[in-house]
């Protein structure tokens, strides 16, 4: 009787051990699946030499950290060829969604189509794409921002004066839309655009272009730059000329806001790049979850002045 009891108990013990072993294996498998299920998002930035895009990247990193998302970040250095190579590189790393801030709205199309062929959803940030299948575009309303800047200059000059427009990289949606909004505002005014030149969203180019314009145009009352980097370059040229010229920028970078608060720059249109980045990550997560998203996701604008 004792032997039979011992055999029964031993059998129960073996069954229990087998059960626990299976449970452990099941838990390990679940953990492995959870690990494999970690969201991976790719980010291609037009350039990290521009403070605006650095802020946008920081917003992406902060939101990704909160949500436990693995990020792969590549810098195109304002080169469409490098952007295409970055997309090719990124696709081999199998991200679930790709966020891209285009170097050029037309040139980026080939990169987007490359992702489309692999069925990887693409979200554009700040700058749009002329074609290709884009799941969503997260950006400020650049036309509204350009109009905001134009209306402010009209008000400051009392509806009369001569204005210079410093344009961003030709072919980018940001340059096109900001210019459109600005010039639409000026149509109903007595202001005249006496010079319009490309300075590629760059501070040094903004400085040299403005120096040349100041030599060619004896009378200038205001400057609208499509971004703060060009505005700050133009401001340096204006200060050297000792002329009294209103400067309005776009982006509200920390350097520009400092200049506005000190009274050296008249205004800047605030785009909130960190918010653009954060919303970009949230949009990527919504896509992965299969949630419905809007094609255009606007980010609020604000005019920053010292008044």
Coordinates of C-alpha atoms in Angstrom, one line a residue:
X1 CA 0.0 0.0 0.0
X2 CA 2.8 2.3 0.9
X3 CA 4.6 1.5 -2.3
X4 CA 1.5 2.2 -4.4
X5 CA 1.1 5.6 -2.6
X6 CA 4.7 6.5 -3.3
X7 CA 4.3 5.6 -7.0
X8 CA 1.2 7.7 -7.2
X9 CA 2.8 10.7 -5.5
X10 CA 5.9 10.4 -7.7
X11 CA 3.7 10.4 -10.8
X12 CA 1.9 13.5 -9.6
X13 CA 5.3 15.2 -8.9
X14 CA 6.6 14.3 -12.4
X15 CA 3.4 15.7 -14.0
X16 CA 3.7 18.9 -11.9
X17 CA 7.3 19.4 -13.0
X18 CA 6.4 18.8 -16.6
X19 CA 3.5 21.3 -16.3
X20 CA 5.8 23.9 -14.7
X21 CA 8.4 23.3 -17.4
X22 CA 5.8 23.9 -20.2
X23 CA 4.5 27.0 -18.4
X24 CA 8.0 28.4 -18.2
X25 CA 8.6 27.7 -21.9
X26 CA 5.3 29.4 -22.7
X27 CA 6.3 32.4 -20.6
X28 CA 9.7 32.6 -22.4
X29 CA 7.9 32.3 -25.7
X30 CA 5.5 35.2 -24.8
X31 CA 8.4 37.3 -23.7
X32 CA 10.3 36.7 -26.9
X33 CA 7.2 37.6 -28.9
X34 CA 6.8 40.8 -26.9
X35 CA 10.4 41.6 -27.5
X36 CA 10.0 41.0 -31.3
X37 CA 6.8 43.1 -31.2
X38 CA 8.6 46.3 -30.2
X39 CA 7.7 49.1 -32.5
X40 CA 10.6 50.2 -34.8
X41 CA 10.3 53.6 -36.6
X42 CA 12.7 55.1 -39.1
X43 CA 13.4 58.8 -39.3
X44 CA 15.1 60.5 -42.3
X45 CA 15.9 64.2 -41.6
X46 CA 16.8 66.7 -44.3
X47 CA 19.6 68.2 -42.3
X48 CA 20.7 68.2 -38.6
X49 CA 22.8 71.4 -39.2
X50 CA 19.5 73.4 -38.9
X51 CA 18.3 74.1 -35.3
X52 CA 14.7 73.7 -36.4
X53 CA 15.2 70.1 -37.5
X54 CA 17.3 69.4 -34.4
X55 CA 14.3 70.5 -32.3
X56 CA 12.0 68.3 -34.4
X57 CA 14.3 65.3 -33.9
X58 CA 14.3 66.0 -30.2
X59 CA 10.5 66.0 -30.1
X60 CA 10.5 62.6 -31.9
X61 CA 13.1 61.1 -29.5
X62 CA 11.2 62.3 -26.4
X63 CA 7.9 60.8 -27.6
X64 CA 9.6 57.6 -28.8
X65 CA 11.2 57.2 -25.4
X66 CA 7.9 57.6 -23.6
X67 CA 6.3 54.9 -25.8
X68 CA 9.3 52.5 -25.8
X69 CA 9.8 52.8 -29.5
X70 CA 13.1 51.9 -31.2
X71 CA 14.3 54.7 -33.5
X72 CA 16.7 54.7 -36.4
X73 CA 17.7 58.2 -37.4
X74 CA 19.5 59.2 -40.6
X75 CA 20.7 62.6 -41.7
X76 CA 20.4 63.5 -45.4
X77 CA 22.6 66.6 -45.1
X78 CA 20.4 68.5 -47.5
X79 CA 21.4 66.1 -50.3
X80 CA 18.6 64.3 -52.3
X81 CA 21.0 61.6 -53.4
X82 CA 22.0 60.9 -49.8
X83 CA 18.3 61.0 -48.9
X84 CA 17.6 58.2 -51.4
X85 CA 20.6 56.2 -50.1
X86 CA 19.3 56.7 -46.5
X87 CA 15.9 55.3 -47.6
X88 CA 17.5 52.3 -49.1
X89 CA 19.5 51.7 -46.0
X90 CA 16.5 52.2 -43.7
X91 CA 14.3 49.7 -45.6
X92 CA 16.9 46.9 -45.0
X93 CA 16.4 47.5 -41.2
X94 CA 12.6 46.7 -41.5
X95 CA 11.0 49.6 -39.8
X96 CA 7.2 49.5 -39.4
X97 CA 6.8 53.1 -40.4
X98 CA 9.1 55.7 -41.9
X99 CA 9.0 59.4 -40.9
X100 CA 10.7 61.6 -43.5
X101 CA 11.5 65.3 -43.6
X102 CA 12.2 65.8 -47.3
X103 CA 15.2 67.7 -48.7
X104 CA 13.1 68.6 -51.7
X105 CA 9.4 68.0 -52.3
X106 CA 10.0 66.7 -55.9
X107 CA 13.2 64.8 -55.3
X108 CA 11.8 62.9 -52.3
X109 CA 9.3 61.1 -54.5
X110 CA 11.7 58.4 -55.6
X111 CA 12.6 57.7 -51.9
X112 CA 8.9 57.5 -51.0
X113 CA 8.1 55.1 -53.9
X114 CA 11.0 52.9 -52.7
X115 CA 9.2 52.5 -49.3
X116 CA 5.8 52.1 -51.1
X117 CA 7.2 49.1 -53.0
X118 CA 8.0 47.4 -49.7
X119 CA 4.6 48.4 -48.3
X120 CA 6.2 50.5 -45.5
X121 CA 3.9 53.4 -44.6
X122 CA 5.5 56.9 -44.9
X123 CA 4.7 60.0 -42.9
X124 CA 6.1 63.3 -44.1
X125 CA 7.1 66.0 -41.6
X126 CA 7.2 69.8 -42.1
X127 CA 7.8 69.5 -45.9
X128 CA 5.4 67.6 -48.1
X129 CA 6.0 65.4 -51.2
X130 CA 4.7 66.1 -54.7
X131 CA 3.6 62.5 -55.2
X132 CA 4.1 59.0 -54.0
X133 CA 1.8 57.3 -51.4
X134 CA 2.1 59.2 -48.2
X135 CA 0.0 58.0 -45.2
X136 CA 0.0 61.4 -43.5
X137 CA 1.6 64.8 -43.6
X138 CA 2.3 66.5 -40.3
X139 CA 3.1 70.2 -40.6
X140 CA 2.1 73.8 -39.8
X141 CA 0.0 75.6 -42.4
X142 CA 2.9 77.3 -44.1
X143 CA 0.6 79.4 -46.3
X144 CA -1.2 80.7 -43.3
X145 CA 2.2 81.4 -41.6
X146 CA 3.5 83.4 -44.7
X147 CA 0.3 85.4 -44.7
X148 CA 0.7 86.1 -41.0
X149 CA 4.2 87.5 -41.6
X150 CA 3.0 89.6 -44.5
X151 CA 0.1 91.1 -42.6
X152 CA 2.4 91.9 -39.7
X153 CA 4.8 93.8 -42.0
X154 CA 2.0 95.7 -43.6
X155 CA 0.8 96.8 -40.2
X156 CA 4.3 97.8 -39.0
X157 CA 5.0 99.8 -42.2
X158 CA 1.6 101.5 -42.3
X159 CA 0.7 99.8 -45.6
X160 CA 3.5 101.6 -47.5
X161 CA 7.1 100.5 -48.2
X162 CA 9.7 98.3 -50.0
X163 CA 10.2 94.8 -49.0
X164 CA 12.8 92.0 -49.6
X165 CA 11.9 88.3 -49.6
X166 CA 14.6 85.7 -48.9
X167 CA 13.4 82.4 -50.2
X168 CA 14.2 78.9 -48.9
X169 CA 15.4 75.9 -50.9
X170 CA 13.7 75.9 -54.3
X171 CA 11.4 73.0 -54.7
X172 CA 10.5 72.6 -51.1
X173 CA 6.9 72.9 -50.1
X174 CA 7.8 75.1 -47.1
X175 CA 9.5 77.7 -49.4
X176 CA 6.7 77.6 -51.9
X177 CA 3.8 77.8 -49.4
X178 CA 5.4 80.5 -47.1
X179 CA 6.1 82.6 -50.2
X180 CA 2.6 82.1 -51.5
X181 CA 1.0 83.2 -48.2
X182 CA 3.3 86.2 -47.9
X183 CA 2.7 87.4 -51.4
X184 CA -1.1 86.8 -51.1
X185 CA -1.1 89.1 -48.1
X186 CA 0.8 91.8 -50.0
X187 CA -1.6 91.8 -52.9
X188 CA -4.1 94.0 -51.0
X189 CA -1.4 96.4 -49.8
X190 CA 0.8 99.2 -51.2
X191 CA 4.0 97.3 -50.3
X192 CA 6.4 96.5 -53.1
X193 CA 8.7 93.5 -53.2
X194 CA 12.0 95.1 -54.6
X195 CA 14.1 91.9 -54.3
X196 CA 13.4 88.2 -54.1
X197 CA 16.3 85.8 -53.8
X198 CA 17.0 82.2 -52.8
X199 CA 19.2 81.7 -49.7
X200 CA 18.5 78.0 -49.2
X201 CA 17.3 78.3 -45.5
X202 CA 21.0 78.9 -44.6
X203 CA 22.3 81.7 -42.2
X204 CA 25.6 82.3 -44.1
X205 CA 23.8 82.4 -47.5
X206 CA 21.2 84.7 -45.9
X207 CA 24.1 87.1 -44.9
X208 CA 25.8 87.1 -48.3
X209 CA 22.5 87.4 -50.3
X210 CA 21.4 90.3 -48.0
X211 CA 24.7 92.1 -48.4
X212 CA 24.3 92.0 -52.2
X213 CA 20.7 93.2 -52.0
X214 CA 21.7 96.1 -49.7
X215 CA 24.2 97.3 -52.3
X216 CA 21.7 97.0 -55.2
X217 CA 18.7 98.5 -53.3
X218 CA 19.3 101.9 -51.6
X219 CA 15.9 101.8 -49.9
X220 CA 14.5 98.8 -48.0
X221 CA 12.0 98.9 -45.2
X222 CA 11.5 95.3 -44.3
X223 CA 12.7 91.8 -44.9
X224 CA 10.7 88.6 -44.8
X225 CA 12.8 85.4 -44.6
X226 CA 11.3 82.0 -45.2
X227 CA 13.1 80.8 -42.1
X228 CA 15.0 82.1 -39.0
X229 CA 18.4 81.1 -40.2
X230 CA 18.2 83.3 -43.2
X231 CA 16.6 86.0 -41.1
X232 CA 19.5 86.0 -38.7
X233 CA 22.0 86.1 -41.5
X234 CA 20.1 89.1 -43.1
X235 CA 20.0 90.8 -39.7
X236 CA 23.8 90.6 -39.4
X237 CA 24.2 92.3 -42.9
X238 CA 21.6 95.0 -41.9
X239 CA 23.4 95.7 -38.6
X240 CA 26.7 96.2 -40.5
X241 CA 25.0 98.6 -42.9
X242 CA 23.5 100.5 -40.0
X243 CA 20.1 100.8 -41.7
X244 CA 16.8 100.6 -40.0
X245 CA 15.0 97.6 -41.6
X246 CA 12.3 95.4 -40.1
X247 CA 13.2 91.7 -40.2
X248 CA 10.6 88.9 -39.8
X249 CA 11.6 85.2 -39.8
X250 CA 9.8 81.9 -39.6
X251 CA 10.3 78.9 -37.2
X252 CA 10.8 80.6 -33.8
X253 CA 14.2 79.0 -33.2
X254 CA 15.8 79.9 -29.8
X255 CA 18.3 82.3 -31.5
X256 CA 15.6 84.1 -33.4
X257 CA 13.3 84.4 -30.3
X258 CA 16.2 85.9 -28.4
X259 CA 16.7 88.5 -31.2
X260 CA 13.0 89.3 -31.1
X261 CA 12.9 89.7 -27.4
X262 CA 15.9 92.0 -27.6
X263 CA 14.1 94.1 -30.2
X264 CA 16.7 93.4 -32.9
X265 CA 14.3 91.3 -35.0
X266 CA 10.7 92.4 -35.4
X267 CA 9.0 89.0 -35.3
X268 CA 9.1 85.3 -36.1
X269 CA 6.3 82.8 -36.9
X270 CA 6.4 80.0 -34.4
X271 CA 6.0 76.5 -35.9
X272 CA 6.6 74.3 -32.8
X273 CA 9.0 71.8 -34.4
X274 CA 9.1 69.6 -31.2
X275 CA 5.4 69.3 -31.4
X276 CA 5.6 68.3 -35.1
X277 CA 8.0 65.6 -34.2
X278 CA 5.9 64.3 -31.2
X279 CA 2.8 64.2 -33.4
X280 CA 4.8 62.4 -36.1
X281 CA 5.6 59.5 -33.7
X282 CA 2.0 59.4 -32.4
X283 CA 0.8 59.2 -36.0
X284 CA 3.2 56.3 -36.7
X285 CA 1.8 54.4 -33.7
X286 CA -1.8 55.0 -34.9
X287 CA -0.8 53.6 -38.3
X288 CA 0.7 50.5 -36.8
X289 CA -2.4 50.0 -34.6
X290 CA -4.6 50.2 -37.8
X291 CA -6.4 53.4 -36.5
X292 CA -7.9 55.9 -38.9
X293 CA -5.8 59.0 -39.4
X294 CA -6.1 62.3 -41.3
X295 CA -4.1 62.8 -44.5
X296 CA -3.0 66.3 -43.2
X297 CA -2.4 66.8 -39.5
X298 CA -1.9 70.6 -38.9
X299 CA 0.2 72.0 -36.0
X300 CA -0.8 75.4 -34.7
X301 CA 1.1 78.6 -35.5
X302 CA 1.8 81.7 -33.4
X303 CA 3.4 85.1 -34.2
X304 CA 6.1 86.0 -31.7
X305 CA 6.8 89.7 -31.3
X306 CA 8.2 92.0 -28.7
X307 CA 5.0 94.1 -28.4

